[in-house]
Amino acid sequence: MDRVIGGDVINIEAPQDRQYLKFVVRVSSCDFDSINVRFYNSDGSAIKIDFSELRIGLVWNSETDVTTLGEFEEVNKFEEGFVILGDFGTVYVYCDQCSPSLKTLITSC
């Protein structure tokens, strides 16, 4: 059973209107190859993104022979939103929703 946490990030997207922040995470033994992890506000308002630490670069995984943006390591909820950690850095997202839910992120597929 693959998990989104620990999967490889292949895309990070934050549109100019800040309606969401999306990570496309590669998962290998699911019915599909990747999962979109979105952070957004349920009322459609713009989110706030704080890149506390940012390291954008390609990482080659010798086990899978795939180049990605690194590992999607951890997501934690805090009072005003979520903190996302990975090889790409630390990102604070001020919003009220995460899709899939945190519980699903840990045990997807």
mmCIF file of C-alpha atoms in Angstrom:
data_model
loop_
_atom_site.group_PDB
_atom_site.id
_atom_site.type_symbol
_atom_site.label_atom_id
_atom_site.label_comp_id
_atom_site.label_asym_id
_atom_site.label_seq_id
_atom_site.Cartn_x
_atom_site.Cartn_y
_atom_site.Cartn_z
ATOM 1 C CA MET A 1 0.000 0.000 0.000
ATOM 2 C CA ASP A 2 1.551 3.253 -1.120
ATOM 3 C CA ARG A 3 1.154 6.457 0.835
ATOM 4 C CA VAL A 4 1.076 10.027 -0.382
ATOM 5 C CA ILE A 5 3.343 10.938 2.522
ATOM 6 C CA GLY A 6 6.722 9.750 1.326
ATOM 7 C CA GLY A 7 5.732 10.003 -2.346
ATOM 8 C CA ASP A 8 7.696 12.002 -4.891
ATOM 9 C CA VAL A 9 6.514 15.507 -5.841
ATOM 10 C CA ILE A 10 6.375 15.943 -9.615
ATOM 11 C CA ASN A 11 4.638 19.344 -9.751
ATOM 12 C CA ILE A 12 3.855 22.297 -7.464
ATOM 13 C CA GLU A 13 1.215 24.775 -8.619
ATOM 14 C CA ALA A 14 -0.027 28.040 -7.078
ATOM 15 C CA PRO A 15 -2.070 30.143 -9.521
ATOM 16 C CA GLN A 16 -1.737 33.913 -9.449
ATOM 17 C CA ASP A 17 -5.211 34.342 -7.882
ATOM 18 C CA ARG A 18 -4.118 32.086 -4.966
ATOM 19 C CA GLN A 19 -7.309 30.007 -5.049
ATOM 20 C CA TYR A 20 -5.275 26.918 -4.114
ATOM 21 C CA LEU A 21 -1.857 25.352 -3.717
ATOM 22 C CA LYS A 22 -1.509 21.988 -5.422
ATOM 23 C CA PHE A 23 1.157 19.316 -5.161
ATOM 24 C CA VAL A 24 1.097 16.460 -7.660
ATOM 25 C CA VAL A 25 2.583 13.489 -5.817
ATOM 26 C CA ARG A 26 3.753 10.351 -7.594
ATOM 27 C CA VAL A 27 2.520 7.127 -6.019
ATOM 28 C CA SER A 28 3.610 3.836 -7.463
ATOM 29 C CA SER A 29 1.306 0.963 -6.550
ATOM 30 C CA CYS A 30 -2.112 2.591 -6.810
ATOM 31 C CA ASP A 31 -4.661 2.365 -9.596
ATOM 32 C CA PHE A 32 -3.211 5.671 -10.835
ATOM 33 C CA ASP A 33 0.275 7.180 -11.036
ATOM 34 C CA SER A 34 -0.217 10.398 -9.068
ATOM 35 C CA ILE A 35 -2.463 12.141 -6.570
ATOM 36 C CA ASN A 36 -3.316 15.853 -6.527
ATOM 37 C CA VAL A 37 -2.988 17.251 -3.012
ATOM 38 C CA ARG A 38 -4.833 20.603 -2.833
ATOM 39 C CA PHE A 39 -4.954 23.250 -0.116
ATOM 40 C CA TYR A 40 -7.774 25.817 -0.411
ATOM 41 C CA ASN A 41 -10.520 27.752 1.402
ATOM 42 C CA SER A 42 -14.003 26.255 1.379
ATOM 43 C CA ASP A 43 -15.548 29.674 0.647
ATOM 44 C CA GLY A 44 -13.373 30.150 -2.459
ATOM 45 C CA SER A 45 -11.354 33.020 -0.995
ATOM 46 C CA ALA A 46 -7.641 33.343 -1.689
ATOM 47 C CA ILE A 47 -5.182 31.447 0.478
ATOM 48 C CA LYS A 48 -1.941 32.804 1.900
ATOM 49 C CA ILE A 49 1.276 30.908 1.213
ATOM 50 C CA ASP A 50 4.451 31.423 3.249
ATOM 51 C CA PHE A 51 7.565 29.684 1.958
ATOM 52 C CA SER A 52 9.506 29.487 5.193
ATOM 53 C CA GLU A 53 12.234 27.596 3.405
ATOM 54 C CA LEU A 54 12.326 26.844 -0.317
ATOM 55 C CA ARG A 55 14.604 24.480 -2.239
ATOM 56 C CA ILE A 56 13.383 23.903 -5.786
ATOM 57 C CA GLY A 57 15.598 21.428 -7.581
ATOM 58 C CA LEU A 58 15.529 18.092 -9.284
ATOM 59 C CA VAL A 59 16.223 14.972 -7.253
ATOM 60 C CA TRP A 60 17.066 11.678 -8.939
ATOM 61 C CA ASN A 61 15.855 8.533 -7.179
ATOM 62 C CA SER A 62 18.228 5.708 -8.073
ATOM 63 C CA GLU A 63 15.749 3.049 -6.899
ATOM 64 C CA THR A 64 12.970 4.130 -9.284
ATOM 65 C CA ASP A 65 15.141 5.885 -11.912
ATOM 66 C CA VAL A 66 12.784 8.882 -11.728
ATOM 67 C CA THR A 67 13.680 12.568 -11.358
ATOM 68 C CA THR A 68 11.281 14.607 -9.175
ATOM 69 C CA LEU A 69 11.160 17.685 -6.944
ATOM 70 C CA GLY A 70 11.808 15.446 -3.937
ATOM 71 C CA GLU A 71 9.810 13.703 -1.257
ATOM 72 C CA PHE A 72 6.456 14.906 0.137
ATOM 73 C CA GLU A 73 7.472 14.265 3.747
ATOM 74 C CA GLU A 74 4.846 15.616 6.126
ATOM 75 C CA VAL A 75 1.632 17.643 6.462
ATOM 76 C CA ASN A 76 0.462 18.985 9.799
ATOM 77 C CA LYS A 77 -2.608 21.021 10.703
ATOM 78 C CA PHE A 78 -2.211 24.119 12.841
ATOM 79 C CA GLU A 79 -4.805 26.640 13.985
ATOM 80 C CA GLU A 80 -4.668 28.816 10.861
ATOM 81 C CA GLY A 81 -3.895 26.210 8.203
ATOM 82 C CA PHE A 82 -1.324 23.580 7.287
ATOM 83 C CA VAL A 83 2.451 23.207 7.294
ATOM 84 C CA ILE A 84 3.906 21.089 4.493
ATOM 85 C CA LEU A 85 7.420 19.698 4.674
ATOM 86 C CA GLY A 86 9.464 18.003 2.006
ATOM 87 C CA ASP A 87 12.729 17.994 0.142
ATOM 88 C CA PHE A 88 11.401 21.192 -1.523
ATOM 89 C CA GLY A 89 11.388 23.025 1.821
ATOM 90 C CA THR A 90 8.794 24.124 4.381
ATOM 91 C CA VAL A 91 5.549 25.743 3.269
ATOM 92 C CA TYR A 92 2.882 27.286 5.520
ATOM 93 C CA VAL A 93 -0.531 27.481 3.867
ATOM 94 C CA TYR A 94 -3.190 29.607 5.553
ATOM 95 C CA CYS A 95 -6.456 27.964 4.507
ATOM 96 C CA ASP A 96 -9.202 25.743 5.913
ATOM 97 C CA GLN A 97 -9.234 22.700 3.600
ATOM 98 C CA CYS A 98 -6.931 19.960 2.375
ATOM 99 C CA SER A 99 -7.954 17.454 -0.291
ATOM 100 C CA PRO A 100 -7.579 14.565 0.150
ATOM 101 C CA SER A 101 -8.065 14.917 3.902
ATOM 102 C CA LEU A 102 -5.093 14.523 6.238
ATOM 103 C CA LYS A 103 -6.272 11.060 7.275
ATOM 104 C CA THR A 104 -6.436 10.022 3.623
ATOM 105 C CA LEU A 105 -3.032 11.532 2.829
ATOM 106 C CA ILE A 106 -1.385 9.179 5.266
ATOM 107 C CA THR A 107 -3.116 6.041 4.030
ATOM 108 C CA SER A 108 -4.161 6.611 0.418
ATOM 109 C CA CYS A 109 -4.626 3.696 -2.003
#
